[in-house]
Amino acid sequence: MTNSHTEPSTARNGATPEPAAAPPPNSPASPAEAPAVRAAGTPSAAARTALETARRRTLSLTDPLTGKDLTAQHSPLMSPLVWDLAHIANQEDLWLVRTAGRRPGLRPDLDPLYDAVRHPRADRPALPLLDPAAARDYLDTVRTETWDVLAGVDTSPGNPDPLLADGFVFGMLAQHEQQHDETMLATLQLREGAPVLHASAPPRAPADAARLPREVLVPGGPFTMGTSTEPWALDNERPHHTVDVPAFWLDTVPVTNAAYQEFIAADGYRDAQWWTPRGWQHVQETGLEAPLFWHREHGRWLRRRFGIIEEVPADEPVLHVCWYEADAYARWAGRRLPTEAEWEKAARHDPATGRSRRYPWGDAAPGPEQANLGQRHLQPAPAGSYPAGAAPSGARQLIGDVWEWTASDFAPYPHFTAFPYKEYSEVFFGPAYKVLRGGAFSVDPVACRGTFRNWDHPIRRQIFAGFRTARDTSGDERD
């Protein structure tokens, strides 16, 4: 979530675009970067699958809700869900029907109403929004046009139009819809009342989880960060470039609820020495004393999770903490948050080949054995899960389960080019936003890869964010 003038990190494509310069086309993979990997079939088939997957999720999130649930504002931090529905349709109308298809479009008159930059979330309930039935009809009508456009345009990798090459604009909109689905899921977590969503629990932790080392060593040296070959990578992920990262130690798994409770019990929220000055000020102003949705009852920590009150699971990664909380915990533990470059090196760099992978486990798309993604579950898996998804260093769960706060401000890579419009990333660069990496259980694989960058204000807690910590190797005899 961001300030009152901008759209949140999980729904960034909301501005009515002012086209920016086209980026350079995907270049051949260098020996240090994973080659371009495309879904089975043609780019058009991959785009159709991604769009269909996103729409099924959109409907699964909204169909169980009453009209009142759709039109209510469940928190001033979030839009009414019906705004998200029509916004998804409007962006598809704008980019896929009008821009890609060069057609007049269905409802250009709605562009100002569903412009995320023009209307802060807190103000959206007062707008003359489409009602739920009209919003759903708009979704359906636009999608019919989209299929017609997709059938008639050239999505081959060789198309000189960068919006159409490899079906980029269709992939961009599939990611946009999935990002809004994640935002709507966060809204449903904020919603009061009986549960409306249900999913199976994640698998239990594997037998070796309790024997994992606390930390793993990530070797020092240069690695290739970012991408110039990933077909649907967004502008802030580009281009690939070399970064020299000294050796460091990284938590094998994200910080757990049990570990975080030790920080609370040690009066971490009452001791200014662990907090940055701005973080301490935020604690004082807001009265923070535990992660969002937690409360203490009869000597136990309980949480509210999508309408269910339950005991906080000790072995799950901690969730719904802001950057200031993550940073304070790391200081208390005698450690620090990893930088964004450190996180990506841990997640992608293969010391045996010197190459950066698409994912910690390799270049193949994630499946249920490698990562907790795609809202298969409505919570993180226990720490130490998914050994098949481990990085070469042995770190687990770098992809999925919880977004991980890093120490880094959101900044452009060298030779960054805004595309397809400046409001996607460029206007957010600067110290006001901290970078998160890795995705969460709430994230679809189409919007999660080793290069994917998320960002948000350091005070935000309703997003599905946790963290892991790091430390330098200076003075360490194992260095």
mmCIF file of N, CA, C and O in Angstrom, residues 237-306:
data_model
loop_
_atom_site.group_PDB
_atom_site.id
_atom_site.type_symbol
_atom_site.label_atom_id
_atom_site.label_comp_id
_atom_site.label_asym_id
_atom_site.label_seq_id
_atom_site.Cartn_x
_atom_site.Cartn_y
_atom_site.Cartn_z
ATOM 1 N N GLU A 237 12.389 -4.594 -13.623
ATOM 2 C CA GLU A 237 13.245 -5.781 -13.538
ATOM 3 C C GLU A 237 14.394 -5.728 -14.530
ATOM 4 O O GLU A 237 15.289 -6.586 -14.495
ATOM 5 N N ARG A 238 14.388 -4.753 -15.438
ATOM 6 C CA ARG A 238 15.317 -4.689 -16.558
ATOM 7 C C ARG A 238 16.292 -3.522 -16.407
ATOM 8 O O ARG A 238 15.951 -2.528 -15.775
ATOM 9 N N PRO A 239 17.440 -3.578 -17.100
ATOM 10 C CA PRO A 239 18.024 -4.723 -17.782
ATOM 11 C C PRO A 239 18.918 -5.520 -16.830
ATOM 12 O O PRO A 239 19.189 -5.087 -15.702
ATOM 13 N N HIS A 240 19.409 -6.668 -17.300
ATOM 14 C CA HIS A 240 20.336 -7.399 -16.444
ATOM 15 C C HIS A 240 21.654 -6.623 -16.362
ATOM 16 O O HIS A 240 22.019 -5.893 -17.277
ATOM 17 N N HIS A 241 22.324 -6.771 -15.241
ATOM 18 C CA HIS A 241 23.564 -6.040 -14.997
ATOM 19 C C HIS A 241 24.346 -6.798 -13.925
ATOM 20 O O HIS A 241 23.796 -7.595 -13.169
ATOM 21 N N THR A 242 25.622 -6.550 -13.862
ATOM 22 C CA THR A 242 26.490 -7.260 -12.923
ATOM 23 C C THR A 242 26.601 -6.488 -11.617
ATOM 24 O O THR A 242 26.831 -5.274 -11.609
ATOM 25 N N VAL A 243 26.430 -7.207 -10.515
ATOM 26 C CA VAL A 243 26.568 -6.624 -9.182
ATOM 27 C C VAL A 243 27.533 -7.498 -8.382
ATOM 28 O O VAL A 243 27.406 -8.730 -8.375
ATOM 29 N N ASP A 244 28.487 -6.872 -7.748
ATOM 30 C CA ASP A 244 29.448 -7.603 -6.917
ATOM 31 C C ASP A 244 28.949 -7.568 -5.477
ATOM 32 O O ASP A 244 28.851 -6.501 -4.864
ATOM 33 N N VAL A 245 28.630 -8.717 -4.939
ATOM 34 C CA VAL A 245 28.073 -8.826 -3.587
ATOM 35 C C VAL A 245 29.050 -9.585 -2.701
ATOM 36 O O VAL A 245 29.375 -10.739 -2.990
ATOM 37 N N PRO A 246 29.552 -8.981 -1.640
ATOM 38 C CA PRO A 246 30.431 -9.721 -0.721
ATOM 39 C C PRO A 246 29.697 -10.902 -0.090
ATOM 40 O O PRO A 246 28.464 -10.919 -0.002
ATOM 41 N N ALA A 247 30.456 -11.880 0.358
ATOM 42 C CA ALA A 247 29.864 -13.038 1.024
ATOM 43 C C ALA A 247 29.055 -12.581 2.236
ATOM 44 O O ALA A 247 29.406 -11.607 2.922
ATOM 45 N N PHE A 248 27.983 -13.304 2.525
ATOM 46 C CA PHE A 248 27.155 -12.977 3.687
ATOM 47 C C PHE A 248 26.426 -14.232 4.145
ATOM 48 O O PHE A 248 26.295 -15.212 3.417
ATOM 49 N N TRP A 249 25.953 -14.177 5.360
ATOM 50 C CA TRP A 249 25.141 -15.245 5.932
ATOM 51 C C TRP A 249 23.674 -14.833 5.877
ATOM 52 O O TRP A 249 23.329 -13.681 6.171
ATOM 53 N N LEU A 250 22.817 -15.780 5.518
ATOM 54 C CA LEU A 250 21.390 -15.514 5.363
ATOM 55 C C LEU A 250 20.596 -16.569 6.116
ATOM 56 O O LEU A 250 20.950 -17.762 6.104
ATOM 57 N N ASP A 251 19.519 -16.157 6.763
ATOM 58 C CA ASP A 251 18.643 -17.133 7.412
ATOM 59 C C ASP A 251 18.231 -18.214 6.413
ATOM 60 O O ASP A 251 17.845 -17.915 5.283
ATOM 61 N N THR A 252 18.272 -19.456 6.844
ATOM 62 C CA THR A 252 17.864 -20.562 5.981
ATOM 63 C C THR A 252 16.385 -20.470 5.633
ATOM 64 O O THR A 252 15.980 -20.802 4.510
ATOM 65 N N VAL A 253 15.576 -20.009 6.581
ATOM 66 C CA VAL A 253 14.126 -19.883 6.375
ATOM 67 C C VAL A 253 13.687 -18.514 6.882
ATOM 68 O O VAL A 253 14.417 -17.848 7.628
ATOM 69 N N PRO A 254 12.495 -18.065 6.509
ATOM 70 C CA PRO A 254 12.010 -16.795 7.044
ATOM 71 C C PRO A 254 11.851 -16.853 8.566
ATOM 72 O O PRO A 254 11.683 -17.935 9.157
ATOM 73 N N VAL A 255 11.890 -15.708 9.194
ATOM 74 C CA VAL A 255 11.690 -15.612 10.645
ATOM 75 C C VAL A 255 10.295 -16.122 10.986
ATOM 76 O O VAL A 255 9.307 -15.756 10.347
ATOM 77 N N THR A 256 10.209 -16.973 11.996
ATOM 78 C CA THR A 256 8.945 -17.618 12.349
ATOM 79 C C THR A 256 8.177 -16.822 13.406
ATOM 80 O O THR A 256 8.716 -15.926 14.074
ATOM 81 N N ASN A 257 6.922 -17.209 13.583
ATOM 82 C CA ASN A 257 6.107 -16.610 14.637
ATOM 83 C C ASN A 257 6.711 -16.851 16.009
ATOM 84 O O ASN A 257 6.699 -15.960 16.867
ATOM 85 N N ALA A 258 7.244 -18.047 16.235
ATOM 86 C CA ALA A 258 7.848 -18.344 17.541
ATOM 87 C C ALA A 258 9.043 -17.431 17.802
ATOM 88 O O ALA A 258 9.199 -16.893 18.908
ATOM 89 N N ALA A 259 9.900 -17.245 16.795
ATOM 90 C CA ALA A 259 11.049 -16.367 16.967
ATOM 91 C C ALA A 259 10.605 -14.930 17.190
ATOM 92 O O ALA A 259 11.176 -14.211 18.033
ATOM 93 N N TYR A 260 9.577 -14.520 16.475
ATOM 94 C CA TYR A 260 9.111 -13.139 16.620
ATOM 95 C C TYR A 260 8.472 -12.922 17.993
ATOM 96 O O TYR A 260 8.598 -11.837 18.576
ATOM 97 N N GLN A 261 7.840 -13.941 18.537
ATOM 98 C CA GLN A 261 7.263 -13.812 19.872
ATOM 99 C C GLN A 261 8.342 -13.595 20.927
ATOM 100 O O GLN A 261 8.096 -12.948 21.955
ATOM 101 N N GLU A 262 9.541 -14.106 20.692
ATOM 102 C CA GLU A 262 10.648 -13.855 21.613
ATOM 103 C C GLU A 262 11.002 -12.366 21.634
ATOM 104 O O GLU A 262 11.313 -11.803 22.690
ATOM 105 N N PHE A 263 10.951 -11.735 20.473
ATOM 106 C CA PHE A 263 11.196 -10.291 20.386
ATOM 107 C C PHE A 263 10.126 -9.526 21.172
ATOM 108 O O PHE A 263 10.440 -8.585 21.912
ATOM 109 N N ILE A 264 8.875 -9.941 21.031
ATOM 110 C CA ILE A 264 7.795 -9.280 21.772
ATOM 111 C C ILE A 264 8.006 -9.464 23.268
ATOM 112 O O ILE A 264 7.900 -8.513 24.060
ATOM 113 N N ALA A 265 8.312 -10.720 23.675
ATOM 114 C CA ALA A 265 8.485 -11.019 25.098
ATOM 115 C C ALA A 265 9.664 -10.272 25.707
ATOM 116 O O ALA A 265 9.664 -9.980 26.914
ATOM 117 N N ALA A 266 10.649 -9.936 24.888
ATOM 118 C CA ALA A 266 11.815 -9.187 25.367
ATOM 119 C C ALA A 266 11.561 -7.680 25.361
ATOM 120 O O ALA A 266 12.511 -6.893 25.454
ATOM 121 N N ASP A 267 10.292 -7.297 25.250
ATOM 122 C CA ASP A 267 9.891 -5.886 25.234
ATOM 123 C C ASP A 267 10.475 -5.142 24.038
ATOM 124 O O ASP A 267 10.810 -3.955 24.119
ATOM 125 N N GLY A 268 10.583 -5.845 22.918
ATOM 126 C CA GLY A 268 11.122 -5.215 21.719
ATOM 127 C C GLY A 268 10.334 -4.023 21.240
ATOM 128 O O GLY A 268 10.906 -3.080 20.678
ATOM 129 N N TYR A 269 9.020 -4.029 21.471
ATOM 130 C CA TYR A 269 8.190 -2.904 21.057
ATOM 131 C C TYR A 269 8.274 -1.725 22.024
ATOM 132 O O TYR A 269 7.725 -0.656 21.747
ATOM 133 N N ARG A 270 8.951 -1.928 23.155
ATOM 134 C CA ARG A 270 9.048 -0.861 24.162
ATOM 135 C C ARG A 270 10.469 -0.329 24.311
ATOM 136 O O ARG A 270 10.719 0.508 25.171
ATOM 137 N N ASP A 271 11.365 -0.808 23.481
ATOM 138 C CA ASP A 271 12.778 -0.434 23.621
ATOM 139 C C ASP A 271 13.229 0.301 22.360
ATOM 140 O O ASP A 271 13.398 -0.289 21.296
ATOM 141 N N ALA A 272 13.460 1.599 22.484
ATOM 142 C CA ALA A 272 13.775 2.444 21.332
ATOM 143 C C ALA A 272 15.087 2.076 20.658
ATOM 144 O O ALA A 272 15.300 2.407 19.477
ATOM 145 N N GLN A 273 15.988 1.375 21.373
ATOM 146 C CA GLN A 273 17.310 1.120 20.797
ATOM 147 C C GLN A 273 17.250 0.241 19.555
ATOM 148 O O GLN A 273 18.170 0.244 18.742
ATOM 149 N N TRP A 274 16.175 -0.524 19.383
ATOM 150 C CA TRP A 274 16.098 -1.440 18.242
ATOM 151 C C TRP A 274 15.474 -0.789 17.009
ATOM 152 O O TRP A 274 15.486 -1.389 15.936
ATOM 153 N N TRP A 275 14.960 0.396 17.146
ATOM 154 C CA TRP A 275 14.174 1.000 16.078
ATOM 155 C C TRP A 275 14.896 2.194 15.460
ATOM 156 O O TRP A 275 15.632 2.908 16.131
ATOM 157 N N THR A 276 14.686 2.399 14.180
ATOM 158 C CA THR A 276 15.136 3.651 13.566
ATOM 159 C C THR A 276 14.341 4.795 14.193
ATOM 160 O O THR A 276 13.244 4.576 14.735
ATOM 161 N N PRO A 277 14.838 6.020 14.148
ATOM 162 C CA PRO A 277 14.063 7.128 14.717
ATOM 163 C C PRO A 277 12.656 7.224 14.139
ATOM 164 O O PRO A 277 11.682 7.413 14.883
ATOM 165 N N ARG A 278 12.530 7.066 12.819
ATOM 166 C CA ARG A 278 11.192 7.137 12.225
ATOM 167 C C ARG A 278 10.349 5.926 12.631
ATOM 168 O O ARG A 278 9.140 6.050 12.864
ATOM 169 N N GLY A 279 10.980 4.767 12.740
ATOM 170 C CA GLY A 279 10.252 3.590 13.168
ATOM 171 C C GLY A 279 9.746 3.723 14.596
ATOM 172 O O GLY A 279 8.600 3.355 14.905
ATOM 173 N N TRP A 280 10.593 4.241 15.489
ATOM 174 C CA TRP A 280 10.178 4.429 16.878
ATOM 175 C C TRP A 280 9.045 5.440 16.969
ATOM 176 O O TRP A 280 8.084 5.256 17.736
ATOM 177 N N GLN A 281 9.132 6.490 16.180
ATOM 178 C CA GLN A 281 8.055 7.466 16.149
ATOM 179 C C GLN A 281 6.747 6.801 15.707
ATOM 180 O O GLN A 281 5.683 7.061 16.279
ATOM 181 N N HIS A 282 6.836 5.921 14.719
ATOM 182 C CA HIS A 282 5.646 5.232 14.239
ATOM 183 C C HIS A 282 5.058 4.327 15.326
ATOM 184 O O HIS A 282 3.827 4.281 15.505
ATOM 185 N N VAL A 283 5.907 3.628 16.067
ATOM 186 C CA VAL A 283 5.424 2.795 17.164
ATOM 187 C C VAL A 283 4.706 3.643 18.199
ATOM 188 O O VAL A 283 3.617 3.276 18.691
ATOM 189 N N GLN A 284 5.290 4.783 18.536
ATOM 190 C CA GLN A 284 4.690 5.654 19.542
ATOM 191 C C GLN A 284 3.351 6.220 19.062
ATOM 192 O O GLN A 284 2.401 6.331 19.853
ATOM 193 N N GLU A 285 3.281 6.572 17.812
ATOM 194 C CA GLU A 285 2.058 7.185 17.278
ATOM 195 C C GLU A 285 0.919 6.185 17.113
ATOM 196 O O GLU A 285 -0.255 6.538 17.254
ATOM 197 N N THR A 286 1.256 4.946 16.795
ATOM 198 C CA THR A 286 0.222 3.959 16.471
ATOM 199 C C THR A 286 -0.011 2.931 17.570
ATOM 200 O O THR A 286 -1.012 2.203 17.521
ATOM 201 N N GLY A 287 0.892 2.853 18.535
ATOM 202 C CA GLY A 287 0.728 1.881 19.605
ATOM 203 C C GLY A 287 0.981 0.440 19.180
ATOM 204 O O GLY A 287 0.420 -0.492 19.763
ATOM 205 N N LEU A 288 1.844 0.220 18.195
ATOM 206 C CA LEU A 288 2.134 -1.143 17.755
ATOM 207 C C LEU A 288 2.677 -1.974 18.912
ATOM 208 O O LEU A 288 3.500 -1.506 19.695
ATOM 209 N N GLU A 289 2.216 -3.213 19.008
ATOM 210 C CA GLU A 289 2.748 -4.119 20.035
ATOM 211 C C GLU A 289 2.815 -5.565 19.569
ATOM 212 O O GLU A 289 3.287 -6.430 20.294
ATOM 213 N N ALA A 290 2.389 -5.831 18.330
ATOM 214 C CA ALA A 290 2.437 -7.180 17.768
ATOM 215 C C ALA A 290 2.080 -7.065 16.286
ATOM 216 O O ALA A 290 1.601 -6.022 15.827
ATOM 217 N N PRO A 291 2.299 -8.127 15.499
ATOM 218 C CA PRO A 291 1.879 -8.083 14.100
ATOM 219 C C PRO A 291 0.387 -7.795 13.953
ATOM 220 O O PRO A 291 -0.417 -8.072 14.860
ATOM 221 N N LEU A 292 0.012 -7.257 12.833
ATOM 222 C CA LEU A 292 -1.389 -6.975 12.549
ATOM 223 C C LEU A 292 -2.194 -8.268 12.626
ATOM 224 O O LEU A 292 -1.711 -9.331 12.220
ATOM 225 N N PHE A 293 -3.398 -8.171 13.165
ATOM 226 C CA PHE A 293 -4.359 -9.265 13.321
ATOM 227 C C PHE A 293 -4.041 -10.181 14.506
ATOM 228 O O PHE A 293 -4.739 -11.153 14.736
ATOM 229 N N TRP A 294 -3.000 -9.875 15.278
ATOM 230 C CA TRP A 294 -2.700 -10.645 16.491
ATOM 231 C C TRP A 294 -3.358 -10.001 17.707
ATOM 232 O O TRP A 294 -3.490 -8.771 17.784
ATOM 233 N N HIS A 295 -3.747 -10.830 18.686
ATOM 234 C CA HIS A 295 -4.136 -10.319 19.993
ATOM 235 C C HIS A 295 -3.836 -11.372 21.051
ATOM 236 O O HIS A 295 -3.736 -12.560 20.761
ATOM 237 N N ARG A 296 -3.683 -10.909 22.280
ATOM 238 C CA ARG A 296 -3.301 -11.783 23.392
ATOM 239 C C ARG A 296 -4.551 -12.151 24.181
ATOM 240 O O ARG A 296 -5.375 -11.285 24.500
ATOM 241 N N GLU A 297 -4.704 -13.445 24.482
ATOM 242 C CA GLU A 297 -5.880 -13.898 25.229
ATOM 243 C C GLU A 297 -5.507 -15.125 26.057
ATOM 244 O O GLU A 297 -5.041 -16.133 25.511
ATOM 245 N N HIS A 298 -5.720 -15.016 27.376
ATOM 246 C CA HIS A 298 -5.437 -16.123 28.295
ATOM 247 C C HIS A 298 -4.010 -16.668 28.118
ATOM 248 O O HIS A 298 -3.778 -17.877 28.094
ATOM 249 N N GLY A 299 -3.071 -15.744 27.964
ATOM 250 C CA GLY A 299 -1.674 -16.130 27.879
ATOM 251 C C GLY A 299 -1.242 -16.685 26.535
ATOM 252 O O GLY A 299 -0.113 -17.173 26.403
ATOM 253 N N ARG A 300 -2.108 -16.621 25.535
ATOM 254 C CA ARG A 300 -1.774 -17.139 24.205
ATOM 255 C C ARG A 300 -1.917 -16.026 23.174
ATOM 256 O O ARG A 300 -2.756 -15.144 23.303
ATOM 257 N N TRP A 301 -1.096 -16.119 22.127
ATOM 258 C CA TRP A 301 -1.262 -15.217 20.993
ATOM 259 C C TRP A 301 -2.228 -15.860 19.997
ATOM 260 O O TRP A 301 -2.029 -16.995 19.560
ATOM 261 N N LEU A 302 -3.284 -15.134 19.683
ATOM 262 C CA LEU A 302 -4.263 -15.553 18.688
ATOM 263 C C LEU A 302 -4.195 -14.612 17.494
ATOM 264 O O LEU A 302 -3.711 -13.477 17.603
ATOM 265 N N ARG A 303 -4.691 -15.073 16.356
ATOM 266 C CA ARG A 303 -4.753 -14.217 15.179
ATOM 267 C C ARG A 303 -6.091 -14.417 14.469
ATOM 268 O O ARG A 303 -6.746 -15.450 14.627
ATOM 269 N N ARG A 304 -6.473 -13.419 13.710
ATOM 270 C CA ARG A 304 -7.647 -13.530 12.837
ATOM 271 C C ARG A 304 -7.150 -13.732 11.422
ATOM 272 O O ARG A 304 -6.390 -12.919 10.900
ATOM 273 N N ARG A 305 -7.580 -14.828 10.792
ATOM 274 C CA ARG A 305 -7.132 -15.163 9.438
ATOM 275 C C ARG A 305 -8.350 -15.453 8.570
ATOM 276 O O ARG A 305 -8.983 -16.489 8.696
ATOM 277 N N PHE A 306 -8.700 -14.502 7.722
ATOM 278 C CA PHE A 306 -9.838 -14.637 6.816
ATOM 279 C C PHE A 306 -11.099 -15.067 7.561
ATOM 280 O O PHE A 306 -11.829 -15.965 7.141
#
